[in-house]
CSV table of C-alpha atoms and ligand atoms in Angstrom, one decimal:
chain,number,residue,atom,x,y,z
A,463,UNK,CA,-78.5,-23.6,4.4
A,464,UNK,CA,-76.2,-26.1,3.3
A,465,UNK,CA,-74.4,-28.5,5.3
A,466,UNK,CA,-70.7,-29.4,4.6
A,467,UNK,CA,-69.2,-32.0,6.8
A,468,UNK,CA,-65.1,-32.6,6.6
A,469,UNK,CA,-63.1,-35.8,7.2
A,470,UNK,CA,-59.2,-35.4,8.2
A,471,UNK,CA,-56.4,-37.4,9.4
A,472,UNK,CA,-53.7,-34.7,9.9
A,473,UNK,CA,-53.1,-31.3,9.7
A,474,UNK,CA,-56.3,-29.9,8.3
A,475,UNK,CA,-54.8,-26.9,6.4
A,476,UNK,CA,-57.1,-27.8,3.0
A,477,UNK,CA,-60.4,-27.7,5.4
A,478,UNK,CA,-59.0,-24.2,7.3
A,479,UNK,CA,-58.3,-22.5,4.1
A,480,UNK,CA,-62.3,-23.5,3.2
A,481,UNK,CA,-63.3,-22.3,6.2
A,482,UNK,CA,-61.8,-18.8,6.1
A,483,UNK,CA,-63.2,-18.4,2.6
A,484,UNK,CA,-66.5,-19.5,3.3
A,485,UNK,CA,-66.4,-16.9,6.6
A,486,UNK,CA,-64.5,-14.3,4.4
A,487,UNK,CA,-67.0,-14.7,1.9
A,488,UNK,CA,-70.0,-15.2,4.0
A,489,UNK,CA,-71.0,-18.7,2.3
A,490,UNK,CA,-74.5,-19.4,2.9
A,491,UNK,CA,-73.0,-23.0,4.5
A,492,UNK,CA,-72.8,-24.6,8.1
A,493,UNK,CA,-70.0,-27.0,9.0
A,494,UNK,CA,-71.4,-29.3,10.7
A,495,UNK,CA,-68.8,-31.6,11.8
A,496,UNK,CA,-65.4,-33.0,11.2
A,497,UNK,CA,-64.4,-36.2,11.9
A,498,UNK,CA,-60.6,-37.4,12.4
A,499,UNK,CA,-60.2,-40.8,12.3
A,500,UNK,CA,-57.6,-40.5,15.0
A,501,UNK,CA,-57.2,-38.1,18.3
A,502,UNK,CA,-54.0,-36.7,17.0
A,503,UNK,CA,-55.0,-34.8,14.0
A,504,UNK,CA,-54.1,-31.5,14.4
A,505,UNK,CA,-56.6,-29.9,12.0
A,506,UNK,CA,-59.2,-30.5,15.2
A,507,UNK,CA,-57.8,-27.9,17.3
A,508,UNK,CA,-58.8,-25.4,14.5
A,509,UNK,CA,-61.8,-26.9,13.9
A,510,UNK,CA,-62.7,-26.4,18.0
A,511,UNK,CA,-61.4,-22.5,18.0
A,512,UNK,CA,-64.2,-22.2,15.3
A,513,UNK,CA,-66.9,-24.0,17.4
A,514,UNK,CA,-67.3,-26.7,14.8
A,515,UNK,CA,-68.0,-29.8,16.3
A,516,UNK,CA,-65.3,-32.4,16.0
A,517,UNK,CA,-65.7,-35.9,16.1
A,518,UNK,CA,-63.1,-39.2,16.2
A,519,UNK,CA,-63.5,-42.6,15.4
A,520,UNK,CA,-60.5,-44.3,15.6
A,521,UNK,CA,-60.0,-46.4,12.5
A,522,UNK,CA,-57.7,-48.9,15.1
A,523,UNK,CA,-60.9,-49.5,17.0
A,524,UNK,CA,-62.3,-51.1,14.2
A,525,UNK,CA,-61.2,-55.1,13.0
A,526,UNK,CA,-62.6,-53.9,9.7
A,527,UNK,CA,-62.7,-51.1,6.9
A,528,UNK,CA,-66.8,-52.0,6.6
A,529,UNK,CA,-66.7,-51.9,10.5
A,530,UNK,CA,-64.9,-48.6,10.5
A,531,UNK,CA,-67.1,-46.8,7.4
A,532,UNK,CA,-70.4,-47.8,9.0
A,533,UNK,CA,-69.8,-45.8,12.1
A,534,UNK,CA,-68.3,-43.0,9.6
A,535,UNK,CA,-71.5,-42.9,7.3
A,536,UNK,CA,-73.7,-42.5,10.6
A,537,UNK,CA,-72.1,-39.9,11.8
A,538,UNK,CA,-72.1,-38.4,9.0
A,539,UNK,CA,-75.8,-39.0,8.3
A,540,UNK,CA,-76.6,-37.8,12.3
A,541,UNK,CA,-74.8,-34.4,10.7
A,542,UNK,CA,-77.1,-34.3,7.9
A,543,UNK,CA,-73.9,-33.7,5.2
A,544,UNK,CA,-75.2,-32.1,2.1
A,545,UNK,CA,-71.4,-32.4,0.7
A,546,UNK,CA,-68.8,-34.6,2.3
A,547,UNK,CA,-65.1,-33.0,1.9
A,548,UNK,CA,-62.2,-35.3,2.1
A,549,UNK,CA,-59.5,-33.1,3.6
A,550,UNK,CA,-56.3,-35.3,4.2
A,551,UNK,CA,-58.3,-37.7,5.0
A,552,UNK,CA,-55.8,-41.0,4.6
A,553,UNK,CA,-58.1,-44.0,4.8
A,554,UNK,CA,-59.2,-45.9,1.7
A,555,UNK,CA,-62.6,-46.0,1.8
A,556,UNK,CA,-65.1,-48.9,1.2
A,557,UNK,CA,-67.4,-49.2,-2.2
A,558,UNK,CA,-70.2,-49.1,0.2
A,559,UNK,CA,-68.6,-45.8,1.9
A,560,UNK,CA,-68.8,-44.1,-1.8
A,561,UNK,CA,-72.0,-45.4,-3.2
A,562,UNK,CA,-73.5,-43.7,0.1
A,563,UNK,CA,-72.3,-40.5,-0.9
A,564,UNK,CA,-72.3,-40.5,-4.6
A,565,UNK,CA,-72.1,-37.4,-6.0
A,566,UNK,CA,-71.7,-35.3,-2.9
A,567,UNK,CA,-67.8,-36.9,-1.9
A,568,UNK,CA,-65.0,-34.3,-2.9
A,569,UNK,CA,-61.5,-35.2,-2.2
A,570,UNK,CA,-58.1,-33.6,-3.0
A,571,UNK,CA,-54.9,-35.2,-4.2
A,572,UNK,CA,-51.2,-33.5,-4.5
A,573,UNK,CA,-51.0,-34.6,-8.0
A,574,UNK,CA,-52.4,-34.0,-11.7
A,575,UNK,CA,-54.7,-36.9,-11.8
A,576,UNK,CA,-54.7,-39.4,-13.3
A,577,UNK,CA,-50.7,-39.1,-13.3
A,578,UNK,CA,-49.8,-40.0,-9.7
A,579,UNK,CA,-52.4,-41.9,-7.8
A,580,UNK,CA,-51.3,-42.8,-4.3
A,581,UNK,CA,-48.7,-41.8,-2.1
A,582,UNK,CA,-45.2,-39.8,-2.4
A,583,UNK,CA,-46.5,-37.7,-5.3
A,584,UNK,CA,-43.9,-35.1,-5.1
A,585,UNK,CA,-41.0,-37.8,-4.6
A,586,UNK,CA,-42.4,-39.5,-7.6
A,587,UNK,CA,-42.7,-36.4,-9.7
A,588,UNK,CA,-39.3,-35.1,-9.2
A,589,UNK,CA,-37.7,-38.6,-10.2
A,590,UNK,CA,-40.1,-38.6,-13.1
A,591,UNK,CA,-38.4,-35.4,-14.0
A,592,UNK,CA,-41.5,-33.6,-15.3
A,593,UNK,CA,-41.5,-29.9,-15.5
A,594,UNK,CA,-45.3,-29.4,-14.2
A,595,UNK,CA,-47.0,-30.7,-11.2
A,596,UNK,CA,-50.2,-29.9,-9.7
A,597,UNK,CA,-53.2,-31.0,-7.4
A,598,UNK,CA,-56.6,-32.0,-8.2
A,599,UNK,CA,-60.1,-31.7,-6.6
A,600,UNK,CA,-62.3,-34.7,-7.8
A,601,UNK,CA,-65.6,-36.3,-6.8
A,602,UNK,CA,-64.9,-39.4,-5.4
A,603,UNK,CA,-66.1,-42.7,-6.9
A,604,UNK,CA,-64.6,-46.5,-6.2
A,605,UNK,CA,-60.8,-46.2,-7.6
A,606,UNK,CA,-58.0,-44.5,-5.6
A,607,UNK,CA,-57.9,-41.6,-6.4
A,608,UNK,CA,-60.3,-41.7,-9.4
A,609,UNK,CA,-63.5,-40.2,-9.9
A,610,UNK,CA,-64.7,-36.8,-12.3
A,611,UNK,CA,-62.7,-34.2,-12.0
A,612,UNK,CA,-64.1,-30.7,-11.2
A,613,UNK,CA,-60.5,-28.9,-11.2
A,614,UNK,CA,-56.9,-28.6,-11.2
A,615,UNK,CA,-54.5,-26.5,-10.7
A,616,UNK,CA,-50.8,-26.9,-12.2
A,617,UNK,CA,-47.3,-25.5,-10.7
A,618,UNK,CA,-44.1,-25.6,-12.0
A,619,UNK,CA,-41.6,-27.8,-10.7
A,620,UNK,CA,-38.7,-25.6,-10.1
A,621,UNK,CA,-34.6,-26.5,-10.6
A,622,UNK,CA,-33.1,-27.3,-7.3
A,623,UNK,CA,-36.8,-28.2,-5.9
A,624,UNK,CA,-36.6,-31.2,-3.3
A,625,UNK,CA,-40.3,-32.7,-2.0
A,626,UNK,CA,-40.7,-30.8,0.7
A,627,UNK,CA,-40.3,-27.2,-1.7
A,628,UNK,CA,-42.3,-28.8,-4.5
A,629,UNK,CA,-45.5,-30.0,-1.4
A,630,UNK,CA,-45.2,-26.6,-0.6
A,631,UNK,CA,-45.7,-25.0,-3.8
A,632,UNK,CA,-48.6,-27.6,-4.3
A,633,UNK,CA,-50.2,-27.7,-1.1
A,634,UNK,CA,-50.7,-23.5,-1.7
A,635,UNK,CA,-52.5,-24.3,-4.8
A,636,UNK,CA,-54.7,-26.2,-3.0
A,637,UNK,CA,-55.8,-24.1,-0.7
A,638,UNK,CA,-57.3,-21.8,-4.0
A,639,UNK,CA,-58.7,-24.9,-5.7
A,640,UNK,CA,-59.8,-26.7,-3.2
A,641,UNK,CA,-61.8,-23.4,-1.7
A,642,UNK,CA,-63.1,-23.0,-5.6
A,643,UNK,CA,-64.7,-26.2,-6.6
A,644,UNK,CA,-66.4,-26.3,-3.1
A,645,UNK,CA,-68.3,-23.3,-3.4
A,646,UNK,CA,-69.2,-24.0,-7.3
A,647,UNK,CA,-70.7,-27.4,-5.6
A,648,UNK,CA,-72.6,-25.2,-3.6
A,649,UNK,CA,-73.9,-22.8,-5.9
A,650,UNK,CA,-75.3,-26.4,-7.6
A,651,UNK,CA,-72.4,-25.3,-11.0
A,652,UNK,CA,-71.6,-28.9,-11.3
A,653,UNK,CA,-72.9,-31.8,-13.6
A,654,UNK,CA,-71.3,-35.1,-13.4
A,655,UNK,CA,-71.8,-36.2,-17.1
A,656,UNK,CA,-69.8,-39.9,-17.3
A,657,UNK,CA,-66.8,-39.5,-15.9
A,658,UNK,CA,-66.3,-35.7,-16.9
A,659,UNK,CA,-67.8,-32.5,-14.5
A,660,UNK,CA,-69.3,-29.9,-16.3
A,661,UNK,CA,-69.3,-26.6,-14.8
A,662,UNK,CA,-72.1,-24.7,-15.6
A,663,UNK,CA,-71.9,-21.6,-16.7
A,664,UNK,CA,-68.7,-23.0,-18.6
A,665,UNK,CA,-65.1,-21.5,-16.6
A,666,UNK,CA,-61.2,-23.0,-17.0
A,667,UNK,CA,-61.6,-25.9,-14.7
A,668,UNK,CA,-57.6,-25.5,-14.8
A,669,UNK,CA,-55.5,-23.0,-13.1
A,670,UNK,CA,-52.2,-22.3,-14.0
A,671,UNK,CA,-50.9,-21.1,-10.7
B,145,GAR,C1,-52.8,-32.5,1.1
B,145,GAR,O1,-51.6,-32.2,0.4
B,145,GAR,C2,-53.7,-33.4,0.3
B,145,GAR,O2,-53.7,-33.1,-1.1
B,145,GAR,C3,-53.2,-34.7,0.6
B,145,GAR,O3,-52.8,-34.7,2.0
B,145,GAR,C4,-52.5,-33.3,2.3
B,145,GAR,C5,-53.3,-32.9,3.5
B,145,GAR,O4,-53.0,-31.7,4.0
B,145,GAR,N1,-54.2,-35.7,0.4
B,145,GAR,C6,-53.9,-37.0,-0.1
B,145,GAR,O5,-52.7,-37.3,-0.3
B,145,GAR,C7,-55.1,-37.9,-0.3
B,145,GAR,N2,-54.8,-38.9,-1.2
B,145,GAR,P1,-53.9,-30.9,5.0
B,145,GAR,O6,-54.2,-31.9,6.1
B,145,GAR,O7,-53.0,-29.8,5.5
B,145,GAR,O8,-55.1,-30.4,4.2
């Protein structure tokens, strides 16, 4: 069985909507752990009503990011993580961090990569005035927010939207991508070719939600 282990800093929605898939649809998959990298993140109090084992590391215990991803990458190792989903997880993690995990380091972003890297992406798409928005599930390689991408999903931005309508139209959409690209990892669908993912058998990587 396959062993998924989840990083979050906040809320944790994008790792509960996994979870109740993978239970829903009986996923041949453990979740092994999930590591905050502070106390406060709410997405462990799920995580605990679920009996999956949470974990923090403070990221202000550490002087340094290398500091701070060494004691992530052994936990993570002690878990034995077949795939390593980044939920929320708001750190910016170290070359070494990625190279450790290559190929088996998902993350999400509230955006249609590459438009929007970073922060505020619904603030920054509604002053950019475009009509379609979107989020994207990606492996993860050394840029922010960069890496293949394995899907996306695109919403409309609506008249009258402000960020916190638009996030929520988004963030719903992630919790069906998000879910998707997971279990295609899973059932061993994906080829990283370059910087392109190749689902195999071929299906729209793109969903027009
Ligand atoms: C989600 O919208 C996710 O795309 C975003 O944080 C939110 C976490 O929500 N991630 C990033 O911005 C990463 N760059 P959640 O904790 O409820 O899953």
């Amino acid at each position: 069985m396959l062993s998924i282990v989840t990083l979050i800093s906040g809320r944790g929605s994008n790792f509960e909507a996994i979870v109740k898939i993978a239970q829903k649809e009986r996923w041949p998959v453990k979740f092994t752990g999930v590591i905050a990298n502070h106390s406060a993140a709410q997405g462990l109090d799920f995580a605990r009503s679920q009996g999956i084992p949470t974990f923090v590391i403070e990221h202000r215990d550490h002087v340094t990011r290398e500091s701070f991803d060494a004691a992530l990458i052994a936990q993570i190792d002690k878990l034995g993580a077949d795939l390593v989903v980044l939920a929320g997880f708001m750190r910016i993690l170290t070359p070494h961090f990625i190279r450790h995990f290559e190929g088996r380091l998902m993350n999400i972003h509230p955006a249609l990569l590459p438009a929007f890297p970073g922060l505020h992406t619904h603030e920054r798409a509604l002053e950019a005035g475009i009509k379609e928005h979107g989020a994207t599930v990606h492996f993860v390689t050394e840029g922010v927010d960069e890496g293949p991408i394995i899907c996306q999903a695109s919403v409309p931005v609506l008249e009258g939207d402000d960020a916190g309508s638009l996030a929520a139209r988004v963030l719903a959409a992630e919790h069906q991508i998000y879910p998707r690209a997971v279990k295609w990892f899973l059932d061993g669908r994906l080829r990283i070719e370059g910087n392109q993912v190749k689902l195999q058998p071929p299906e729209s990587q793109l969903f027009k939600l």
